[in-house]
Coordinates of C-alpha atoms in Angstrom, one line a residue:
Chain A
M1 CA 33.3 4.1 -19.9
S2 CA 31.1 1.9 -18.0
K3 CA 27.5 2.6 -16.7
I4 CA 27.2 2.8 -13.4
A5 CA 24.2 0.9 -11.0
F6 CA 23.0 1.8 -7.1
I7 CA 21.3 -1.5 -6.1
T8 CA 20.1 -1.8 -2.5
G9 CA 18.7 -4.8 0.2
P10 CA 22.8 -6.4 -1.9
D11 CA 23.8 -7.9 1.3
R12 CA 23.0 -11.4 -0.4
G13 CA 20.4 -13.9 -1.5
L14 CA 18.5 -12.0 -4.9
G15 CA 20.0 -8.2 -4.5
F16 CA 23.4 -10.4 -4.4
A17 CA 23.5 -12.4 -7.4
M18 CA 22.0 -8.9 -8.8
T19 CA 24.7 -7.0 -8.2
E20 CA 26.9 -10.1 -8.6
R21 CA 25.7 -10.6 -12.6
L22 CA 26.2 -6.4 -13.1
L23 CA 29.8 -7.1 -12.2
D24 CA 30.0 -10.1 -14.7
K25 CA 29.0 -7.7 -17.5
G26 CA 31.4 -4.7 -16.3
W27 CA 28.8 -2.1 -14.9
K28 CA 30.7 0.2 -11.5
V29 CA 28.4 -0.9 -9.1
Y30 CA 27.2 1.1 -5.6
A31 CA 26.1 -1.4 -2.9
G32 CA 24.0 -0.2 0.0
Q33 CA 25.1 -2.7 2.1
Y34 CA 22.9 -3.3 5.5
M35 CA 24.6 -5.6 7.2
P36 CA 28.0 -5.1 7.2
Q37 CA 28.3 -8.1 9.5
W38 CA 27.7 -11.1 6.4
T39 CA 30.5 -11.3 4.6
E40 CA 29.8 -12.7 0.9
L41 CA 29.5 -8.8 -0.4
S42 CA 32.8 -8.0 1.4
D43 CA 34.4 -11.3 -0.9
L44 CA 32.8 -9.9 -4.2
C45 CA 34.9 -6.5 -3.3
K46 CA 38.4 -8.1 -3.8
K47 CA 37.9 -10.0 -6.7
Y48 CA 36.0 -6.6 -8.6
E49 CA 38.4 -4.5 -7.4
G50 CA 37.0 -0.7 -7.8
N51 CA 33.7 -1.9 -9.7
L52 CA 31.3 -2.8 -6.8
I53 CA 31.8 0.5 -3.7
L54 CA 29.9 -0.4 -0.5
I55 CA 28.0 2.2 1.2
P56 CA 26.0 2.2 4.1
L57 CA 22.1 2.1 3.9
D58 CA 19.3 2.2 5.3
V59 CA 16.1 2.2 3.0
S60 CA 14.3 3.2 6.4
K61 CA 15.4 5.7 7.6
E62 CA 16.3 9.7 5.3
E63 CA 19.2 10.1 6.9
S64 CA 20.7 7.3 5.5
V65 CA 19.4 7.4 2.2
K66 CA 20.6 11.2 1.9
K67 CA 23.7 10.7 3.6
A68 CA 24.4 7.0 1.3
S69 CA 23.7 10.0 -2.2
E70 CA 26.0 12.1 -0.3
M71 CA 28.8 9.9 -0.6
V72 CA 28.4 7.8 -4.0
S73 CA 28.3 11.7 -5.2
E74 CA 31.8 11.8 -3.8
T75 CA 32.9 9.8 -7.0
T76 CA 30.6 10.0 -9.1
D77 CA 28.2 12.0 -10.7
I78 CA 26.3 9.8 -12.5
V79 CA 24.3 7.0 -11.6
D80 CA 22.1 5.0 -14.4
L81 CA 20.6 2.9 -13.2
I82 CA 19.0 1.8 -9.1
I83 CA 17.6 -1.3 -8.5
N84 CA 15.2 -0.6 -5.3
N85 CA 15.3 -4.4 -4.2
A86 CA 15.1 -4.2 -0.8
G87 CA 12.8 -5.7 1.5
I88 CA 11.6 -7.2 4.7
I89 CA 8.9 -10.2 5.1
S90 CA 6.9 -10.3 8.9
K91 CA 8.3 -13.6 10.6
T92 CA 4.0 -13.8 11.5
Y93 CA 2.9 -13.2 8.1
N94 CA 0.6 -16.6 7.9
K95 CA -1.4 -14.9 10.6
K96 CA -5.5 -14.9 9.1
I97 CA -7.4 -11.7 11.1
S98 CA -9.3 -14.4 13.7
M99 CA -5.2 -15.1 14.9
G100 CA -4.1 -12.0 17.2
L101 CA -2.4 -9.2 14.1
D102 CA 0.7 -7.8 14.4
Y103 CA 0.5 -4.1 13.2
S104 CA 2.9 -2.7 14.2
E105 CA 4.8 -5.5 11.6
M106 CA 3.2 -3.8 9.1
E107 CA 4.2 -0.4 10.0
R108 CA 8.3 -2.0 9.5
V109 CA 7.1 -3.7 6.2
F110 CA 5.3 -0.8 5.1
N111 CA 8.6 1.8 5.5
V112 CA 11.1 -0.3 4.1
N113 CA 9.1 -2.2 1.4
T114 CA 6.7 0.8 0.3
L115 CA 9.1 4.1 1.2
G116 CA 12.0 2.7 1.2
P117 CA 12.2 2.8 -2.8
L118 CA 10.5 7.3 -2.8
R119 CA 13.2 7.8 -0.2
V120 CA 16.3 6.4 -2.7
V121 CA 14.1 7.1 -5.8
E122 CA 14.7 11.1 -4.3
A123 CA 17.2 11.0 -2.7
F124 CA 19.2 10.1 -6.3
L125 CA 17.7 12.5 -8.6
P126 CA 20.4 14.7 -8.6
L127 CA 22.5 11.8 -9.7
T128 CA 20.7 9.7 -12.4
D129 CA 19.6 13.2 -13.9
K130 CA 22.7 13.4 -15.1
S131 CA 21.9 10.3 -16.6
A132 CA 20.9 9.0 -20.4
M133 CA 20.1 5.9 -19.7
K134 CA 18.1 7.0 -16.2
R135 CA 16.4 4.1 -15.5
L136 CA 14.7 2.8 -12.2
C137 CA 13.8 -0.6 -11.4
F138 CA 11.6 -2.4 -8.6
V139 CA 11.9 -5.0 -6.9
S140 CA 8.2 -5.8 -6.5
S141 CA 6.5 -9.4 -6.3
E142 CA 3.3 -11.0 -7.4
S143 CA 1.4 -10.9 -4.1
G144 CA 1.0 -7.0 -5.0
S145 CA -1.9 -7.6 -7.0
I146 CA -5.1 -6.8 -6.0
N147 CA -7.0 -8.6 -8.7
N148 CA -5.0 -11.7 -8.3
S149 CA -5.4 -12.3 -4.6
N150 CA -6.5 -15.6 -2.7
R151 CA -4.5 -15.2 0.5
Q152 CA -6.2 -15.1 4.0
D153 CA -2.8 -14.2 5.5
N154 CA 0.3 -12.1 5.0
Y155 CA -1.5 -8.9 5.4
G156 CA 1.7 -6.6 5.9
Y157 CA 3.8 -7.4 2.8
C158 CA 0.6 -8.1 0.4
M159 CA -0.1 -4.6 1.4
S160 CA 2.9 -3.5 1.4
K161 CA 4.0 -4.3 -2.1
A162 CA 0.5 -3.4 -3.9
A163 CA 0.7 0.4 -1.7
L164 CA 4.3 0.0 -3.7
N165 CA 2.8 -0.6 -7.2
M166 CA 0.7 1.9 -7.0
N167 CA 3.6 4.1 -5.2
V168 CA 6.0 3.4 -9.0
M169 CA 2.7 4.2 -10.9
M170 CA 2.8 8.0 -8.7
M171 CA 6.5 8.0 -10.1
F172 CA 6.4 7.2 -13.2
N173 CA 3.9 9.7 -14.0
R174 CA 6.4 12.5 -12.1
L175 CA 9.4 11.2 -14.2
R176 CA 8.7 9.3 -17.6
P177 CA 8.5 12.9 -19.5
E178 CA 11.1 13.4 -18.0
G179 CA 13.0 10.4 -19.7
Y180 CA 12.9 8.3 -17.3
T181 CA 12.1 4.7 -18.1
F182 CA 10.7 2.3 -15.9
R183 CA 10.7 -2.1 -14.4
L184 CA 8.4 -2.8 -11.8
Y185 CA 8.9 -7.5 -11.2
H186 CA 8.2 -9.3 -9.8
P187 CA 11.5 -12.2 -9.4
G188 CA 9.7 -15.2 -8.8
W189 CA 10.0 -17.4 -5.5
V190 CA 13.2 -17.0 -5.2
R191 CA 15.1 -18.8 -1.8
G192 CA 16.6 -16.0 -0.7
Y193 CA 17.0 -14.8 3.3
M194 CA 14.0 -13.4 3.0
F195 CA 13.1 -15.2 6.8
G196 CA 16.7 -14.7 8.0
K197 CA 18.4 -17.7 7.1
K198 CA 18.5 -19.3 3.3
S199 CA 15.0 -20.8 2.5
E200 CA 14.6 -24.0 1.7
E201 CA 10.9 -23.5 -0.3
G202 CA 11.1 -21.6 -3.5
N203 CA 11.3 -22.3 -7.4
L204 CA 14.4 -20.6 -8.6
E205 CA 18.2 -20.3 -6.8
P206 CA 19.2 -16.3 -6.2
S207 CA 21.3 -16.8 -8.6
E208 CA 19.2 -17.7 -11.3
A209 CA 16.5 -14.9 -10.9
A210 CA 19.0 -12.7 -11.1
I211 CA 20.0 -13.4 -14.6
P212 CA 15.9 -12.8 -16.2
A213 CA 15.8 -9.7 -13.8
I214 CA 19.3 -8.2 -15.2
T215 CA 18.1 -9.0 -18.2
Y216 CA 14.8 -7.4 -18.4
F217 CA 16.8 -4.4 -16.5
L218 CA 19.0 -3.1 -19.1
R219 CA 17.2 -3.7 -22.6
D220 CA 15.3 -1.7 -24.0
R221 CA 11.7 -2.7 -23.9
C222 CA 10.4 -2.3 -27.3
R223 CA 7.0 -3.2 -29.2
D224 CA 7.6 -5.1 -32.2
P225 CA 11.2 -7.1 -31.4
H226 CA 11.6 -6.7 -34.8
D227 CA 11.7 -3.0 -35.0
S228 CA 13.9 -1.6 -31.8
K229 CA 12.2 1.9 -32.0
R230 CA 8.8 0.9 -31.3
T231 CA 9.6 1.4 -27.7
D232 CA 7.1 0.7 -25.2
E233 CA 8.4 2.6 -22.3
D234 CA 5.9 5.1 -22.2
R235 CA 3.4 2.8 -20.6
L236 CA 3.7 0.8 -16.7
V237 CA 3.5 -3.0 -16.4
L238 CA 4.5 -6.0 -14.0
R239 CA 6.0 -8.3 -15.7
D240 CA 7.7 -11.9 -13.7
W241 CA 10.1 -13.5 -15.1
L242 CA 9.1 -15.5 -17.6
G243 CA 8.3 -11.9 -19.8
R244 CA 4.1 -12.3 -18.6
E245 CA 2.2 -9.4 -17.4
L246 CA 0.5 -9.1 -14.0
S247 CA -2.2 -7.0 -13.4
W248 CA -2.4 -5.1 -10.9
Chain B
M1 CA -35.8 -6.4 15.1
E2 CA -33.2 -3.2 14.3
K3 CA -30.2 -3.1 13.0
I4 CA -26.8 -2.3 14.8
C5 CA -23.6 -0.7 13.2
V6 CA -20.3 0.6 14.5
I7 CA -18.4 3.2 12.9
S8 CA -15.6 4.8 12.4
G9 CA -14.4 8.6 12.0
A10 CA -18.0 10.0 12.9
D11 CA -17.6 13.4 14.1
R12 CA -17.5 15.2 11.5
G13 CA -17.9 14.8 7.0
L14 CA -19.1 12.2 5.8
G15 CA -18.4 10.1 8.7
F16 CA -21.3 12.4 10.1
G17 CA -23.5 12.4 7.3
L18 CA -23.7 8.1 7.1
C19 CA -24.6 8.0 11.2
Q20 CA -27.4 10.6 10.4
E21 CA -28.4 8.4 7.3
L22 CA -28.3 5.2 10.2
L23 CA -30.8 6.8 12.2
E24 CA -33.0 8.2 9.4
K25 CA -33.1 5.0 8.6
G26 CA -33.7 3.2 12.1
W27 CA -30.6 1.8 13.2
K28 CA -28.5 1.4 15.9
V29 CA -25.7 3.6 15.2
F30 CA -22.7 3.3 17.9
A31 CA -20.4 6.2 16.3
G32 CA -16.3 6.3 16.6
Q33 CA -15.1 9.5 18.2
Y34 CA -12.2 10.6 16.9
I35 CA -12.7 14.6 18.1
A36 CA -13.7 14.9 21.8
N37 CA -14.9 18.3 21.5
W38 CA -16.6 18.3 18.2
K39 CA -20.4 19.6 19.0
E40 CA -21.6 18.1 16.0
L41 CA -22.3 13.7 17.7
S42 CA -23.3 15.2 21.3
E43 CA -26.3 18.0 19.3
L44 CA -27.6 14.7 17.2
K45 CA -27.1 12.1 21.0
E46 CA -29.9 14.6 21.8
K47 CA -31.9 13.6 19.0
H48 CA -31.6 10.5 19.6
E49 CA -31.2 9.5 23.2
E50 CA -32.1 6.2 22.6
K51 CA -30.1 4.9 19.3
L52 CA -26.8 6.6 19.1
F53 CA -23.9 6.1 20.9
I54 CA -20.7 8.0 21.2
I55 CA -17.7 6.1 21.7
P56 CA -14.2 7.3 21.8
M57 CA -12.8 5.7 19.0
D58 CA -8.6 5.7 17.4
V59 CA -8.0 3.0 15.0
S60 CA -4.5 3.7 15.1
F61 CA -4.2 2.0 18.7
V62 CA -5.5 -1.5 18.7
E63 CA -6.3 -0.5 22.5
S64 CA -7.9 2.3 21.9
V65 CA -10.2 0.5 19.5
Q66 CA -10.0 -2.9 21.6
K67 CA -11.7 -0.4 24.4
A68 CA -14.9 0.4 22.2
F69 CA -15.3 -2.7 21.6
R70 CA -15.4 -3.9 25.7
M71 CA -18.0 -0.4 25.6
V72 CA -20.5 -2.0 22.5
K73 CA -20.2 -5.5 24.1
E74 CA -22.0 -4.1 27.1
Q75 CA -24.2 -3.0 26.0
V76 CA -25.8 -5.0 22.8
D77 CA -25.4 -9.1 22.1
H78 CA -24.2 -8.5 18.4
V79 CA -23.4 -5.9 15.1
D80 CA -24.9 -6.3 11.8
M81 CA -22.8 -4.0 10.3
I82 CA -19.1 -2.4 10.1
I83 CA -18.6 1.1 8.7
S84 CA -14.9 1.7 8.6
N85 CA -14.4 5.4 7.5
A86 CA -12.2 7.3 9.6
G87 CA -9.2 8.3 7.7
I88 CA -6.5 11.5 7.4
F89 CA -5.0 13.0 4.1
S90 CA -1.7 12.9 4.3
G91 CA 1.9 12.2 3.5
K92 CA 1.9 15.1 1.0
G93 CA 5.1 15.9 -1.5
D94 CA 6.4 16.0 -5.0
L95 CA 9.2 14.2 -5.5
R96 CA 11.3 16.9 -6.8
G97 CA 10.3 19.0 -3.3
E98 CA 10.0 17.1 -0.4
I99 CA 8.1 14.3 0.6
D100 CA 6.2 14.1 3.8
Y101 CA 7.6 10.6 5.3
K102 CA 6.1 10.8 8.3
G103 CA 2.7 11.8 7.0
A104 CA 2.5 9.1 4.4
E105 CA 2.9 6.9 8.0
A106 CA 0.5 8.4 9.3
A107 CA -1.5 8.1 6.5
Y108 CA -1.2 4.2 6.1
N109 CA -1.4 3.5 9.9
I110 CA -4.7 5.6 10.0
N111 CA -6.6 4.9 6.3
A112 CA -5.0 0.9 5.3
I113 CA -4.2 -0.6 8.9
G114 CA -7.0 0.7 11.3
P115 CA -9.5 -1.3 9.3
I116 CA -8.1 -4.0 9.8
R117 CA -7.8 -3.2 14.1
L118 CA -11.2 -1.7 13.2
V119 CA -12.4 -5.4 12.2
E120 CA -10.2 -7.4 14.0
S121 CA -11.2 -5.7 17.1
F122 CA -15.9 -6.5 16.4
L123 CA -15.3 -10.1 14.8
P124 CA -16.3 -11.5 18.1
L125 CA -19.1 -9.9 18.1
M126 CA -20.7 -10.8 14.6
K127 CA -20.9 -14.5 14.6
S128 CA -24.7 -13.6 14.0
G129 CA -26.6 -11.1 12.7
L130 CA -26.3 -9.2 8.8
K131 CA -22.4 -10.1 8.8
R132 CA -21.5 -6.8 6.7
L133 CA -18.5 -5.4 6.7
C134 CA -17.8 -1.6 4.8
F135 CA -15.1 0.4 3.8
V136 CA -14.7 4.1 2.8
S137 CA -12.0 3.7 0.2
S138 CA -11.3 5.9 -2.8
E139 CA -10.7 5.9 -7.0
V140 CA -7.6 7.3 -5.4
G141 CA -6.7 3.7 -4.1
S142 CA -7.0 2.7 -8.2
I143 CA -3.2 2.1 -9.7
S144 CA -4.1 1.3 -13.7
M145 CA -6.7 5.3 -13.2
A146 CA -3.7 6.6 -11.4
Y147 CA -3.2 10.4 -12.7
R148 CA -1.6 11.8 -9.6
D149 CA 2.1 12.3 -9.6
R150 CA 2.4 13.4 -6.7
D151 CA 0.9 13.6 -2.2
F152 CA 1.7 9.7 -3.0
G153 CA 1.0 8.9 1.6
Y154 CA -3.0 9.7 0.8
S155 CA -2.9 7.8 -2.6
I156 CA -0.9 4.5 -1.5
S157 CA -2.4 4.3 1.9
K158 CA -5.8 3.3 0.1
T159 CA -3.8 1.0 -2.5
G160 CA -3.1 -0.5 0.7
L161 CA -6.5 -0.9 2.0
N162 CA -7.9 -2.6 -1.3
M163 CA -5.6 -5.4 -0.5
A164 CA -6.5 -5.3 2.8
I165 CA -10.5 -5.6 1.8
K166 CA -9.2 -8.3 -0.7
I167 CA -7.2 -10.6 2.0
M168 CA -10.7 -9.9 4.4
F169 CA -12.8 -11.1 2.4
N170 CA -10.3 -14.1 0.9
D171 CA -10.7 -15.3 4.1
L172 CA -13.9 -14.3 5.7
H173 CA -16.5 -14.2 2.5
P174 CA -16.8 -18.1 2.7
H175 CA -17.9 -17.3 6.4
G176 CA -21.1 -15.9 5.3
Y177 CA -18.9 -12.1 4.9
T178 CA -20.6 -10.1 2.9
F179 CA -18.5 -6.7 1.8
R180 CA -18.8 -2.9 0.9
S181 CA -15.9 -1.1 -0.7
Y182 CA -16.6 2.4 -1.7
H183 CA -15.4 5.6 -3.7
P184 CA -17.3 8.4 -1.7
G185 CA -17.0 11.1 -4.9
W186 CA -15.2 14.4 -3.7
V187 CA -17.3 15.1 -0.7
R188 CA -16.3 18.8 1.1
T189 CA -15.0 17.6 3.8
Y190 CA -12.5 17.9 7.1
M191 CA -10.0 15.2 5.6
S192 CA -7.2 17.8 5.6
G193 CA -7.6 19.0 9.4
S194 CA -10.3 22.4 8.1
K195 CA -13.5 21.9 5.9
N196 CA -13.1 21.4 2.1
N197 CA -15.3 24.0 0.3
N198 CA -14.0 23.5 -3.2
G199 CA -15.9 19.4 -4.0
D200 CA -18.8 18.4 -5.3
L201 CA -19.9 17.1 -2.6
E202 CA -22.1 17.9 0.7
P203 CA -21.6 14.9 2.8
I204 CA -25.3 13.9 3.2
E205 CA -24.8 14.0 -0.9
S206 CA -22.4 10.5 -0.8
A207 CA -23.3 9.5 2.3
I208 CA -27.4 8.6 1.3
P209 CA -26.1 6.7 -2.0
A210 CA -23.8 5.4 0.4
I211 CA -26.3 3.4 2.9
K212 CA -28.2 2.4 0.1
L213 CA -25.1 1.0 -1.1
F214 CA -24.3 -0.7 2.3
T215 CA -27.7 -1.7 3.7
E216 CA -29.5 -3.5 0.4
D217 CA -28.4 -6.5 -1.2
R218 CA -26.7 -7.0 -3.9
E219 CA -26.4 -10.3 -6.5
D220 CA -23.0 -9.9 -7.1
E221 CA -21.9 -10.8 -3.4
E222 CA -19.4 -13.5 -5.0
R223 CA -17.3 -10.2 -6.3
L224 CA -15.5 -7.7 -4.1
V225 CA -16.1 -4.5 -6.5
M226 CA -15.3 -0.7 -5.3
I227 CA -18.9 1.1 -6.1
D228 CA -18.8 4.9 -6.4
Y229 CA -21.7 7.2 -5.1
L230 CA -22.8 7.0 -8.9
S231 CA -22.8 3.1 -8.8
G232 CA -20.0 3.0 -11.0
E233 CA -17.8 0.5 -10.8
W234 CA -13.7 1.1 -10.1
P235 CA -10.5 -1.0 -11.5
Y236 CA -7.6 -2.0 -9.1

């Protein structure tokens, strides 16, 4: 039987590419659609008839996330994998403190990037509890690493990702003893749609970035590549697309 | 010359202790008051008529902090030190219970964004003087040391704050600003509304090492570190 995933922010960019990659590998995907006016996902539905199911979702609203979980549970009892991918950045990200900061934007970015994944994990627990895989994946960012940070701007986004890393650490503390496994991931600098239209800057196309991401999300983490029994699931790490571990 | 400090969340608990200790050391203190009907600050004012100035301040609104700035600016031509102390404990809950998301948003707005509002608003008065920016953070924001598995809101707000301090440091340290980040220990304060009697320390017991850290020079100003009340260093 095919495995079942739920993904947030699948409309375009990395989220779309990861959705396509999962479908390619034979997964059934429930995709939390945020922008019904964006047609790429509907086109993908035609190609993977029956295996891609679109669910309306706004991770910034509790009611929307709860509703999405209810809709998914109408057609499945189990979700094996959740990919928390939805994220936003402020258009005024490049302001330093003396240039006038947009505080309401900071609150909005936190609500989506940091609290969104918590809402999703909480609401989907009844479905993931029934899976043997119990895997929770989070698209974070190197910009959330306080140790590595050399930025002088972009408060809202960097703070939201640092706070997300802490959020995931606390979820790990809570759910790892119950058998859950975690992937906290920096996908690289992707030419996605974070600023509304497709970015021309960046190192990776979304379809390129989706390959190491999905590989890392699906495979077991082993301490010893020759001995799959020696897992490394009892430690939460932030890894990038080349497998490098980033500091907090 | 007399030194001048602005502090947020001065009404009670650690903030009030920090005011007391600074006044003892002869500083002029602008105490950001959040709760108008709390008596302790007014009583302290009677004792330090010339040195203590109470200004209304709610760090969750930029207009309130800017108004406080204008009130301070009417009285002094510069500020030596800011102590960002105001904080709340909210956003409780367990993944298998119910998480208070509204409370988590409030904690972030006050604990993580509030200090940025405070620094941004008062920077125009800090072009001369000691140029010291102090932040009351907490070990709960340390990801590598985190053992908690619930009450997400407070912890993630302090991690967010630690990142905000780092970005301010990257920007302002090259311009001569020096930074202090402090973990006060478990203080018997009013973070959840009423006084917590279970803590390890009375507010003044944590305020004394805090003011020592905030006012004394450090050899290692190039590195941003969180220091606790026993002078121990905390990782992120």
